[in-house]
Backbone as CSV, one residue per row, in Angstrom:
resi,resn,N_x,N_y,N_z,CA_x,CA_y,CA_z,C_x,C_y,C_z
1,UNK,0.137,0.553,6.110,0.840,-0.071,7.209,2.215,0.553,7.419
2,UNK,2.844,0.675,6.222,4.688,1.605,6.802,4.625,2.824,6.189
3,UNK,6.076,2.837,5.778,6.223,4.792,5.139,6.108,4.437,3.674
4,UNK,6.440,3.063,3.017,6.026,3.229,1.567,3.877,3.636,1.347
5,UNK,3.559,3.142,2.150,2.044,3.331,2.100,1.444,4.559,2.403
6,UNK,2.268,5.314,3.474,1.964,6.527,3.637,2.546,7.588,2.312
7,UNK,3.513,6.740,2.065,3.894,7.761,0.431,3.171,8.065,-0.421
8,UNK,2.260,6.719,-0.810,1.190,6.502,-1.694,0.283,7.649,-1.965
9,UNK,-0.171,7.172,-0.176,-1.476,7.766,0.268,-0.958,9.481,-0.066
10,UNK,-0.072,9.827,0.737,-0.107,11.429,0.547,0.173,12.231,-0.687
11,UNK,0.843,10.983,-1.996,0.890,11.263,-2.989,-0.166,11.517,-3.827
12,UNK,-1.314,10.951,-3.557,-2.253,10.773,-3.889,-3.490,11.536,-4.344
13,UNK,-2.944,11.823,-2.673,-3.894,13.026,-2.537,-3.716,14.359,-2.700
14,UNK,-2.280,14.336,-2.805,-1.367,15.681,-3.407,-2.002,16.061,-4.760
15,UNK,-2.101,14.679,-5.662,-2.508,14.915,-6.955,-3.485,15.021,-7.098
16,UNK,-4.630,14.496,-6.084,-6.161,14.823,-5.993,-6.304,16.671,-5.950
17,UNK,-4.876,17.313,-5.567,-5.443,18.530,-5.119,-5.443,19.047,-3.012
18,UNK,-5.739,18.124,-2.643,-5.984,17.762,-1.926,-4.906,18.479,-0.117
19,UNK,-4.962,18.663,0.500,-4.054,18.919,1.810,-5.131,18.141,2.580
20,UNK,-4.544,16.945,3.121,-4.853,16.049,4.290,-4.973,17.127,5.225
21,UNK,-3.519,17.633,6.000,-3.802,18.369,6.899,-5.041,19.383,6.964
22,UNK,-5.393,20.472,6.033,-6.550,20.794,6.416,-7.743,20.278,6.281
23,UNK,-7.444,19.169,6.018,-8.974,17.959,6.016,-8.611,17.736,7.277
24,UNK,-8.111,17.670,7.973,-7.708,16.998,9.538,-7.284,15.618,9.723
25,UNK,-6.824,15.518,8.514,-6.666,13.975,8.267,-5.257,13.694,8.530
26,UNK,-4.657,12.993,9.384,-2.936,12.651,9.274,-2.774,11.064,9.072
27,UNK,-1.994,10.699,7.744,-1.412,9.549,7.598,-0.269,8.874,8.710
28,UNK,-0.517,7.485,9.195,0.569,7.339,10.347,0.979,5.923,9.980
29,UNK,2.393,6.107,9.350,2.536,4.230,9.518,2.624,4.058,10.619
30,UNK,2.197,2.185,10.772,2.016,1.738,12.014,3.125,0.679,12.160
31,UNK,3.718,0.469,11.245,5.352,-0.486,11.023,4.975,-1.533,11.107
32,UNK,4.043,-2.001,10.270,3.333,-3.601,9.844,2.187,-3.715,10.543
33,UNK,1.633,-5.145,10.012,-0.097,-5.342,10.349,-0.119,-5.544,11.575
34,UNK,0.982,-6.018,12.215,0.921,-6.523,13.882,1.431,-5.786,15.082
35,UNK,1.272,-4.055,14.374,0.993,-3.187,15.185,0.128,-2.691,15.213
36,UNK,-1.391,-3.191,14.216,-2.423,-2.199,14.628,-3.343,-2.285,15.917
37,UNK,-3.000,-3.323,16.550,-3.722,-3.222,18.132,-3.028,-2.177,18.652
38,UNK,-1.742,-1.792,18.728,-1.783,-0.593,19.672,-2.279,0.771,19.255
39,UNK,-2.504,0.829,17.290,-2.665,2.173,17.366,-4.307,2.550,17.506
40,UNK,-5.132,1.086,17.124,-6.620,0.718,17.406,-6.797,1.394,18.979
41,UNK,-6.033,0.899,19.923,-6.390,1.136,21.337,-6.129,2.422,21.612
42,UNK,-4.690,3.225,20.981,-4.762,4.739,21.408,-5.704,5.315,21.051
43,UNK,-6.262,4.969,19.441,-7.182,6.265,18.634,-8.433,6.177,18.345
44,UNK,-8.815,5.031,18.541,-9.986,4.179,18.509,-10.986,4.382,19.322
45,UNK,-12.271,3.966,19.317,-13.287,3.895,20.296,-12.738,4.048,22.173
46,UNK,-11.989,3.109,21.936,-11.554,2.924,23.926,-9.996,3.655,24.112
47,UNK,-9.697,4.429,23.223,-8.635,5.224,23.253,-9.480,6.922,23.082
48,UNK,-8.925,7.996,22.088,-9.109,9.148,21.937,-10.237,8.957,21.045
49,UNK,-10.744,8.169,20.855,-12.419,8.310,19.817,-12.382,8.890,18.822
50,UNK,-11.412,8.775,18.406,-10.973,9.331,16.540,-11.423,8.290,15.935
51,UNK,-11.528,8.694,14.620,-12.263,8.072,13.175,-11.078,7.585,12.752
52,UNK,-10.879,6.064,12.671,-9.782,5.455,12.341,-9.959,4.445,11.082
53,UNK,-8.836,4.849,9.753,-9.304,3.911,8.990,-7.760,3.714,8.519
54,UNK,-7.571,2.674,7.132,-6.030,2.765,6.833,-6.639,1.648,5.542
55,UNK,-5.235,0.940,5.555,-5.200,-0.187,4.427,-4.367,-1.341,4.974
56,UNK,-4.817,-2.328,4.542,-4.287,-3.645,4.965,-3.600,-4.803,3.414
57,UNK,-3.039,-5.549,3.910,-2.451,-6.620,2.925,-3.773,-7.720,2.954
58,UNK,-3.926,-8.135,1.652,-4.961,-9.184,2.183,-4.421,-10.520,3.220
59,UNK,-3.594,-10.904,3.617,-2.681,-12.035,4.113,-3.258,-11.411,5.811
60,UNK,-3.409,-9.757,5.921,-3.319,-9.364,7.284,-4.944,-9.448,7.338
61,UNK,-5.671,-9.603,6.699,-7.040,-8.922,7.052,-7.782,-10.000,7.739
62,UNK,-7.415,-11.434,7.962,-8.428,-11.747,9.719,-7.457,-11.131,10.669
63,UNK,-6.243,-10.911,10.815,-5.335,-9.919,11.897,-6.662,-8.565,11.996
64,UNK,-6.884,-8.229,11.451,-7.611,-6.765,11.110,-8.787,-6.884,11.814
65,UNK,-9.519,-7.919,11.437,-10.916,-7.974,11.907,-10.887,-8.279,13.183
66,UNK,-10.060,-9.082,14.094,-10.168,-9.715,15.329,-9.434,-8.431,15.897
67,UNK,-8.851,-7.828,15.295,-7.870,-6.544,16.162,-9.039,-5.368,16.931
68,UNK,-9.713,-5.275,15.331,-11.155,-4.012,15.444,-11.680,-4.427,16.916
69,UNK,-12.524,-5.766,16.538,-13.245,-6.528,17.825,-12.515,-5.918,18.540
70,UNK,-11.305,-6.049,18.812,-10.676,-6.242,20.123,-10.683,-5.004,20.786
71,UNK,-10.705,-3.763,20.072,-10.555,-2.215,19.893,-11.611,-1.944,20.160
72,UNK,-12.622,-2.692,20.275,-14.360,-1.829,20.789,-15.070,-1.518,19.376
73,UNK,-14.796,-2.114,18.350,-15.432,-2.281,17.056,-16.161,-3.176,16.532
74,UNK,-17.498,-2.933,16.031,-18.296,-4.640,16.197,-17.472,-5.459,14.864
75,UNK,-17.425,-6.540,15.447,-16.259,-6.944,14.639,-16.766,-7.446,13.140
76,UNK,-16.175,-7.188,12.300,-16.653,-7.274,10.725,-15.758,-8.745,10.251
77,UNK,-16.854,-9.339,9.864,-17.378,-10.662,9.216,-16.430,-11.122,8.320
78,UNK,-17.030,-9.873,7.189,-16.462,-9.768,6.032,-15.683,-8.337,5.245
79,UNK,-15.018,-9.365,4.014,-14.293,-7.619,3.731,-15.268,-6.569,3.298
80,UNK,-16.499,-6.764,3.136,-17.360,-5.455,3.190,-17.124,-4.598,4.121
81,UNK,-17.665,-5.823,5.267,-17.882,-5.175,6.513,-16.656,-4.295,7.372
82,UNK,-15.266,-4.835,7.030,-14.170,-4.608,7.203,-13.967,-3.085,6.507
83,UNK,-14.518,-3.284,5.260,-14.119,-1.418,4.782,-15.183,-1.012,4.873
84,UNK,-16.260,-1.352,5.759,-17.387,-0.293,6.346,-16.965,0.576,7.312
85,UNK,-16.088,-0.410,8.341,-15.173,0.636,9.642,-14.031,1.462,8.748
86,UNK,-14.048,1.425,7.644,-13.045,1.941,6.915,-11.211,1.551,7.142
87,UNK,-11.580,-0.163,6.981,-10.052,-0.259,6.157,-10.502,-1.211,5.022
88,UNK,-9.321,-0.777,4.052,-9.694,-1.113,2.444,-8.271,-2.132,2.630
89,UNK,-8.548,-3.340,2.125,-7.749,-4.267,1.330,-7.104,-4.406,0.319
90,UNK,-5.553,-4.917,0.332,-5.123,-4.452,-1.100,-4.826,-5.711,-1.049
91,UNK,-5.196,-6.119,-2.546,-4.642,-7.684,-3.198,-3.440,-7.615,-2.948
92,UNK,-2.872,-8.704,-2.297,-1.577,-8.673,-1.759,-0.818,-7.737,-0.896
93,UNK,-0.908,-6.435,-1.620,-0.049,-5.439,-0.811,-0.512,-4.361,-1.696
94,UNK,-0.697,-2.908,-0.798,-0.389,-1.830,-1.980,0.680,-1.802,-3.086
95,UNK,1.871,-2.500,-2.692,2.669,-2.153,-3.756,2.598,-3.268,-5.359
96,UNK,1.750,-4.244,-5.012,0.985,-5.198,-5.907,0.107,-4.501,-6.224
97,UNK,-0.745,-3.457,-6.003,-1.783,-3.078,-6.596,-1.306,-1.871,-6.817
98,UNK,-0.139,-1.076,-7.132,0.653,-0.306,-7.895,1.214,-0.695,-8.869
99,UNK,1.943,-1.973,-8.694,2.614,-2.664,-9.965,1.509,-2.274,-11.086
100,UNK,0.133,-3.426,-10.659,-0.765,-3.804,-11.563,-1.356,-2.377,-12.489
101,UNK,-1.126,-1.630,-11.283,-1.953,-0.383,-11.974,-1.296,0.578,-13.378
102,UNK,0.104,0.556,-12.478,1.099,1.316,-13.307,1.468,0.298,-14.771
103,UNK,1.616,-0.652,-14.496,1.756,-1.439,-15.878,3.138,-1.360,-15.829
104,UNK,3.756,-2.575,-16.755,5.352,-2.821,-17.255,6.044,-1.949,-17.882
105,UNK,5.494,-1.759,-18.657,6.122,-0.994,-19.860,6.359,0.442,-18.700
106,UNK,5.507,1.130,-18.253,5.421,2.193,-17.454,6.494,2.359,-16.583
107,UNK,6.337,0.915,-15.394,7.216,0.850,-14.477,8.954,0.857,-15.176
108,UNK,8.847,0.169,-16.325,10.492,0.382,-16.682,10.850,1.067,-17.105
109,UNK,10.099,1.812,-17.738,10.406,3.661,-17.395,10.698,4.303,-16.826
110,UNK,10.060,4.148,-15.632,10.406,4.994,-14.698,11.577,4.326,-13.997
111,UNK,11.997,2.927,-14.056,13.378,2.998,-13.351,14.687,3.062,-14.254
112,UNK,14.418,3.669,-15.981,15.183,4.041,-16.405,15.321,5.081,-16.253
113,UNK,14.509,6.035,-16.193,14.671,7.536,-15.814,15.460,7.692,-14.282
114,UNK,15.121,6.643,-13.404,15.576,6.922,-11.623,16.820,6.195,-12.222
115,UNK,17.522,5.568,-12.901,18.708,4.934,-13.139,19.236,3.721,-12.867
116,UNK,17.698,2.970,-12.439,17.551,1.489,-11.911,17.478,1.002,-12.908
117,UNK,17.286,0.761,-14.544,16.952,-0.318,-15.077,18.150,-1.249,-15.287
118,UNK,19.863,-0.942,-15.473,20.085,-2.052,-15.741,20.080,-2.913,-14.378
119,UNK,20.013,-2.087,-13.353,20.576,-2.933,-12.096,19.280,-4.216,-12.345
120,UNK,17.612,-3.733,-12.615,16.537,-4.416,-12.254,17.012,-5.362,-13.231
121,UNK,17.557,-5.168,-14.387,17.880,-6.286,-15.323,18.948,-7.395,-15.294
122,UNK,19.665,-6.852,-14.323,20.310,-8.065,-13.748,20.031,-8.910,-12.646
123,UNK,18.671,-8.294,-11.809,17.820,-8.630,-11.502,17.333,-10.181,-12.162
124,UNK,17.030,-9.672,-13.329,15.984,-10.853,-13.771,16.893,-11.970,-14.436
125,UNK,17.896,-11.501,-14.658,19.074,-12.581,-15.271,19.645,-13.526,-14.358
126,UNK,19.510,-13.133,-13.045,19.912,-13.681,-12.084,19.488,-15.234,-12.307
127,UNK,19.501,-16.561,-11.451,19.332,-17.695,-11.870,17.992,-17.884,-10.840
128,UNK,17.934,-17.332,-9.812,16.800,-17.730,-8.918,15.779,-16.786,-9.203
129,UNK,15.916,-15.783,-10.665,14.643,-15.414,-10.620,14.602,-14.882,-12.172
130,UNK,14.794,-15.776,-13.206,14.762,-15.884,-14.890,12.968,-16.042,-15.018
131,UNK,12.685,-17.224,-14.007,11.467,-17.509,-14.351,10.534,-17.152,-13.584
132,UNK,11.084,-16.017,-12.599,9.440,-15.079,-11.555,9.334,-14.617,-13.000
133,UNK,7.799,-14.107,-12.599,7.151,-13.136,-13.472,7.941,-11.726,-13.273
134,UNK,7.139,-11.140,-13.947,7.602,-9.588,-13.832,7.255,-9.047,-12.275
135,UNK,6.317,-9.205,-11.695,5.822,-8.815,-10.902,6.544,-9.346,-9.713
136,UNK,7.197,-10.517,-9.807,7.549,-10.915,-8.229,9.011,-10.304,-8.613
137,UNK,10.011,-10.214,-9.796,11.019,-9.800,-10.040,11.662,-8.200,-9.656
138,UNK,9.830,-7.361,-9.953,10.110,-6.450,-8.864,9.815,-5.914,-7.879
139,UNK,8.921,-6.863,-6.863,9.022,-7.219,-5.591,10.204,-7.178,-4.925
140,UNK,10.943,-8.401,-5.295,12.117,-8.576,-5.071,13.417,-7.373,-4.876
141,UNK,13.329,-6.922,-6.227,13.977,-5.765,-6.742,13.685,-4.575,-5.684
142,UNK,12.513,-4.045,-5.394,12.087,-2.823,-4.500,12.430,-2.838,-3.238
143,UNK,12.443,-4.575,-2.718,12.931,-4.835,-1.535,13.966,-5.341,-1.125
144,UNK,14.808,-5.351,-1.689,16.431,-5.700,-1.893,17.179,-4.165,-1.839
145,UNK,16.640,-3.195,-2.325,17.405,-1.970,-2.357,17.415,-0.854,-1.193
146,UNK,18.576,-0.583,-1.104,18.261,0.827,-0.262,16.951,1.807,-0.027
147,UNK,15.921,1.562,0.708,15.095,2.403,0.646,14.006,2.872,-0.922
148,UNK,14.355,1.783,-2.221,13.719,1.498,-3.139,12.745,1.537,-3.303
149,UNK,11.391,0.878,-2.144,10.495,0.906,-1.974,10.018,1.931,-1.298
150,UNK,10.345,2.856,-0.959,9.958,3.998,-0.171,10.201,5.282,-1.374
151,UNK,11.263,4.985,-2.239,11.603,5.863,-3.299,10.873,5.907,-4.164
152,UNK,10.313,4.477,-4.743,9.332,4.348,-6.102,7.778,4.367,-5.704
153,UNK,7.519,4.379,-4.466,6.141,4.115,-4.068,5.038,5.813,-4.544
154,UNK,5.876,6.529,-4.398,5.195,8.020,-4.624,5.482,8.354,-6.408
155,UNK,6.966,7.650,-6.963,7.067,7.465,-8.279,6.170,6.889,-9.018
156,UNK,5.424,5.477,-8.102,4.129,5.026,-9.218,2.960,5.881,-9.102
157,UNK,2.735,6.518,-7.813,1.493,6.775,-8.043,1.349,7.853,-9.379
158,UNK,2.367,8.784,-9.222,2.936,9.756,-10.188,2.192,9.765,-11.518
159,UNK,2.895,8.327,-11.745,2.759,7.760,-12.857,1.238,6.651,-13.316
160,UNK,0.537,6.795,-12.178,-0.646,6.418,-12.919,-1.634,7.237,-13.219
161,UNK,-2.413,6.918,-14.288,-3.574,7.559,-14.911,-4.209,7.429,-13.763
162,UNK,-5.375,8.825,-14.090,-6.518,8.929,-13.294,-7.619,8.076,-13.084
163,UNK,-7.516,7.088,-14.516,-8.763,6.395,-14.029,-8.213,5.146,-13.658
164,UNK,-7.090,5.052,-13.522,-6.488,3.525,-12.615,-5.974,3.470,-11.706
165,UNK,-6.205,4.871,-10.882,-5.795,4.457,-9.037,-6.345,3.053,-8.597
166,UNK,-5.286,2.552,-7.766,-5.680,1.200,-7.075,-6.996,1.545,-6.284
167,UNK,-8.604,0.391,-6.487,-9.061,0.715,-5.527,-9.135,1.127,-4.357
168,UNK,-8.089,-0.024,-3.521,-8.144,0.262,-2.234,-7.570,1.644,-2.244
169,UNK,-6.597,2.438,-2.711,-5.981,3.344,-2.995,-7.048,4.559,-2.765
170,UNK,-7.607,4.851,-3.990,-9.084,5.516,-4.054,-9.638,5.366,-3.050
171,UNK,-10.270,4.599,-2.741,-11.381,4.214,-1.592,-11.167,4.916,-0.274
172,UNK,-10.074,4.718,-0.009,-9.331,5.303,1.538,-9.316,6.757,1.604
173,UNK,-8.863,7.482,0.321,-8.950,9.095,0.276,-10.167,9.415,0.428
174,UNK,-11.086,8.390,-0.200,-12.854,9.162,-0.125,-13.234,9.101,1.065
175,UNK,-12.895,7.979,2.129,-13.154,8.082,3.323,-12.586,9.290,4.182
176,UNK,-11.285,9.536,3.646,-10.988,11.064,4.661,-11.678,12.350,4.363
Protein backbone atom coordinates (compact mmCIF):
# COMPACT_ATOMS: atom_id res chain seq x y z
CA UNK A 1 0.00 0.00 0.00
CA UNK A 2 2.90 2.99 0.68
CA UNK A 3 6.77 3.33 0.22
CA UNK A 4 7.50 1.25 3.44
CA UNK A 5 5.81 -1.81 1.45
CA UNK A 6 7.32 -1.08 -1.68
CA UNK A 7 10.72 -1.22 0.30
CA UNK A 8 9.96 -4.63 1.40
CA UNK A 9 8.84 -5.82 -1.74
CA UNK A 10 11.93 -4.57 -3.81
CA UNK A 11 14.12 -5.65 -1.06
CA UNK A 12 13.09 -8.77 -1.42
CA UNK A 13 13.42 -9.44 -4.43
CA UNK A 14 16.82 -7.83 -4.63
CA UNK A 15 17.79 -10.70 -2.34
CA UNK A 16 15.84 -13.25 -4.34
CA UNK A 17 18.39 -12.22 -7.07
CA UNK A 18 15.85 -10.93 -8.79
CA UNK A 19 15.37 -7.29 -11.15
CA UNK A 20 11.56 -6.58 -11.13
CA UNK A 21 12.24 -4.31 -13.91
CA UNK A 22 13.30 -6.91 -16.31
CA UNK A 23 10.51 -9.13 -15.14
CA UNK A 24 8.31 -6.14 -16.22
CA UNK A 25 7.14 -5.91 -12.99
CA UNK A 26 6.97 -2.22 -11.26
CA UNK A 27 6.14 -1.81 -7.54
CA UNK A 28 3.70 1.38 -7.02
CA UNK A 29 2.56 2.62 -3.64
CA UNK A 30 -0.87 3.57 -3.77
CA UNK A 31 -0.75 5.87 -0.34
CA UNK A 32 -3.17 3.57 1.67
CA UNK A 33 -6.02 0.99 1.14
CA UNK A 34 -8.48 3.78 0.10
CA UNK A 35 -6.68 4.50 -2.91
CA UNK A 36 -6.89 1.32 -4.58
CA UNK A 37 -10.07 2.14 -6.63
CA UNK A 38 -8.24 4.57 -8.58
CA UNK A 39 -5.23 2.54 -9.31
CA UNK A 40 -7.80 -0.74 -9.94
CA UNK A 41 -9.57 1.59 -12.62
CA UNK A 42 -6.32 2.95 -14.41
CA UNK A 43 -4.54 -0.61 -14.63
CA UNK A 44 -7.06 -3.01 -14.28
CA UNK A 45 -9.48 -4.81 -16.54
CA UNK A 46 -11.57 -1.37 -17.50
CA UNK A 47 -8.41 0.69 -17.44
CA UNK A 48 -4.92 -0.48 -19.40
CA UNK A 49 -5.60 -4.40 -18.82
CA UNK A 50 -2.49 -4.97 -16.85
CA UNK A 51 -2.05 -7.87 -14.41
CA UNK A 52 -2.63 -6.20 -11.15
CA UNK A 53 -1.75 -7.60 -7.82
CA UNK A 54 -0.21 -6.01 -4.39
CA UNK A 55 -0.78 -6.58 -0.57
CA UNK A 56 -3.32 -5.48 1.75
CA UNK A 57 -3.74 -5.00 5.75
CA UNK A 58 -6.17 -7.48 6.92
CA UNK A 59 -8.53 -4.48 8.50
CA UNK A 60 -8.52 -3.33 4.47
CA UNK A 61 -9.44 -6.58 2.84
CA UNK A 62 -13.53 -6.26 2.48
CA UNK A 63 -12.23 -2.51 1.12
CA UNK A 64 -10.28 -4.89 -1.39
CA UNK A 65 -12.84 -7.21 -2.41
CA UNK A 66 -15.76 -4.70 -3.11
CA UNK A 67 -13.00 -2.36 -4.83
CA UNK A 68 -11.92 -5.55 -7.37
CA UNK A 69 -15.89 -5.97 -8.04
CA UNK A 70 -16.00 -2.57 -8.66
CA UNK A 71 -12.82 -2.65 -11.14
CA UNK A 72 -14.43 -5.36 -13.48
CA UNK A 73 -13.10 -8.28 -11.24
CA UNK A 74 -15.44 -11.12 -10.27
CA UNK A 75 -15.55 -10.23 -6.95
CA UNK A 76 -13.78 -12.68 -4.41
CA UNK A 77 -15.75 -14.06 -1.49
CA UNK A 78 -12.98 -15.04 0.29
CA UNK A 79 -9.31 -14.49 1.18
CA UNK A 80 -8.52 -17.39 -1.14
CA UNK A 81 -10.34 -16.03 -3.63
CA UNK A 82 -8.93 -12.55 -2.96
CA UNK A 83 -5.19 -13.86 -3.53
CA UNK A 84 -6.42 -15.77 -6.57
CA UNK A 85 -6.73 -12.13 -8.39
CA UNK A 86 -3.46 -11.84 -6.69
CA UNK A 87 -3.58 -9.71 -3.55
CA UNK A 88 -2.04 -11.42 -0.49
CA UNK A 89 -3.06 -10.35 3.08
CA UNK A 90 -0.88 -9.46 5.79
CA UNK A 91 -1.96 -10.15 9.45
CA UNK A 92 -2.36 -6.79 10.42
CA UNK A 93 0.09 -5.03 8.28
CA UNK A 94 3.31 -6.00 6.49
CA UNK A 95 5.18 -4.39 9.04
CA UNK A 96 3.47 -6.93 11.76
CA UNK A 97 4.41 -9.66 9.68
CA UNK A 98 8.10 -8.36 9.63
CA UNK A 99 8.21 -7.80 13.29
CA UNK A 100 6.99 -11.49 13.71
CA UNK A 101 9.33 -12.76 11.22
CA UNK A 102 12.47 -10.94 12.15
CA UNK A 103 12.07 -11.75 15.87
CA UNK A 104 13.13 -9.46 19.09
CA UNK A 105 16.22 -10.26 19.83
CA UNK A 106 17.01 -9.58 15.92
CA UNK A 107 15.02 -6.44 15.64
CA UNK A 108 17.10 -4.88 18.65
CA UNK A 109 19.91 -5.38 16.89
CA UNK A 110 19.42 -3.93 14.30
CA UNK A 111 18.28 -0.68 15.96
CA UNK A 112 21.42 -0.84 17.91
CA UNK A 113 23.51 -0.99 15.01
CA UNK A 114 21.07 2.05 13.13
CA UNK A 115 21.58 3.88 16.66
CA UNK A 116 17.90 3.62 17.71
CA UNK A 117 18.08 1.43 20.68
CA UNK A 118 18.31 3.72 23.50
CA UNK A 119 15.81 6.12 21.97
CA UNK A 120 13.30 2.66 21.45
CA UNK A 121 14.10 2.15 25.17
CA UNK A 122 12.79 5.07 26.32
CA UNK A 123 10.21 4.21 24.28
CA UNK A 124 9.13 1.46 26.46
CA UNK A 125 9.80 3.26 29.79
CA UNK A 126 7.53 5.71 28.84
CA UNK A 127 4.20 5.40 31.14
CA UNK A 128 1.61 4.87 28.29
CA UNK A 129 3.48 2.11 26.97
CA UNK A 130 5.53 -0.11 30.03
CA UNK A 131 2.80 -2.56 29.45
CA UNK A 132 2.33 -2.77 25.26
CA UNK A 133 3.99 -5.76 24.27
CA UNK A 134 7.01 -5.62 22.32
CA UNK A 135 5.31 -5.54 19.25
CA UNK A 136 2.90 -2.61 19.64
CA UNK A 137 6.02 -0.69 21.43
CA UNK A 138 7.54 -0.86 18.09
CA UNK A 139 4.75 0.01 16.10
CA UNK A 140 4.59 2.91 17.91
CA UNK A 141 8.30 3.53 17.84
CA UNK A 142 8.56 3.12 13.71
CA UNK A 143 5.73 5.46 13.51
CA UNK A 144 6.58 8.22 15.71
CA UNK A 145 9.98 8.74 13.91
CA UNK A 146 11.23 10.56 11.07
CA UNK A 147 10.74 8.37 8.19
CA UNK A 148 11.64 5.17 10.63
CA UNK A 149 9.37 3.11 9.00
CA UNK A 150 10.48 3.59 5.60
CA UNK A 151 14.21 3.25 6.99
CA UNK A 152 13.79 -0.16 8.86
CA UNK A 153 11.32 -1.73 6.46
CA UNK A 154 14.19 -2.88 3.84
CA UNK A 155 16.49 -3.28 7.27
CA UNK A 156 14.10 -6.23 8.31
CA UNK A 157 13.78 -7.83 5.36
CA UNK A 158 17.73 -7.82 5.31
CA UNK A 159 17.65 -9.39 8.25
CA UNK A 160 15.42 -12.27 7.82
CA UNK A 161 16.29 -15.82 7.16
CA UNK A 162 15.34 -17.43 4.05
CA UNK A 163 13.02 -19.68 5.30
CA UNK A 164 10.94 -16.97 7.22
CA UNK A 165 9.91 -14.45 4.62
CA UNK A 166 6.43 -13.25 5.59
CA UNK A 167 3.97 -15.24 3.58
CA UNK A 168 2.15 -12.68 2.17
CA UNK A 169 5.67 -11.31 1.46
CA UNK A 170 6.73 -14.52 -0.55
CA UNK A 171 3.55 -15.10 -2.15
CA UNK A 172 3.39 -11.69 -4.04
CA UNK A 173 7.07 -12.11 -5.61
CA UNK A 174 5.90 -15.60 -6.96
CA UNK A 175 3.07 -13.97 -8.54
CA UNK A 176 5.36 -11.46 -10.50
Amino acid sequence: EGISDQIAVETLASLQGRNLTEDGVVVVPIGGARSVSKFLARFGPAGAGLRVSGLCDAAEERHFRRELARAGYARPETRGELEEEGFLVCDRDLEDELIRAVGPDAIEAILAQAGDLASFRTLQHQAAWREAGFVDQLRRFLGAGARRKLRYAGLFVRALDLDRQPRPLRALLNLA
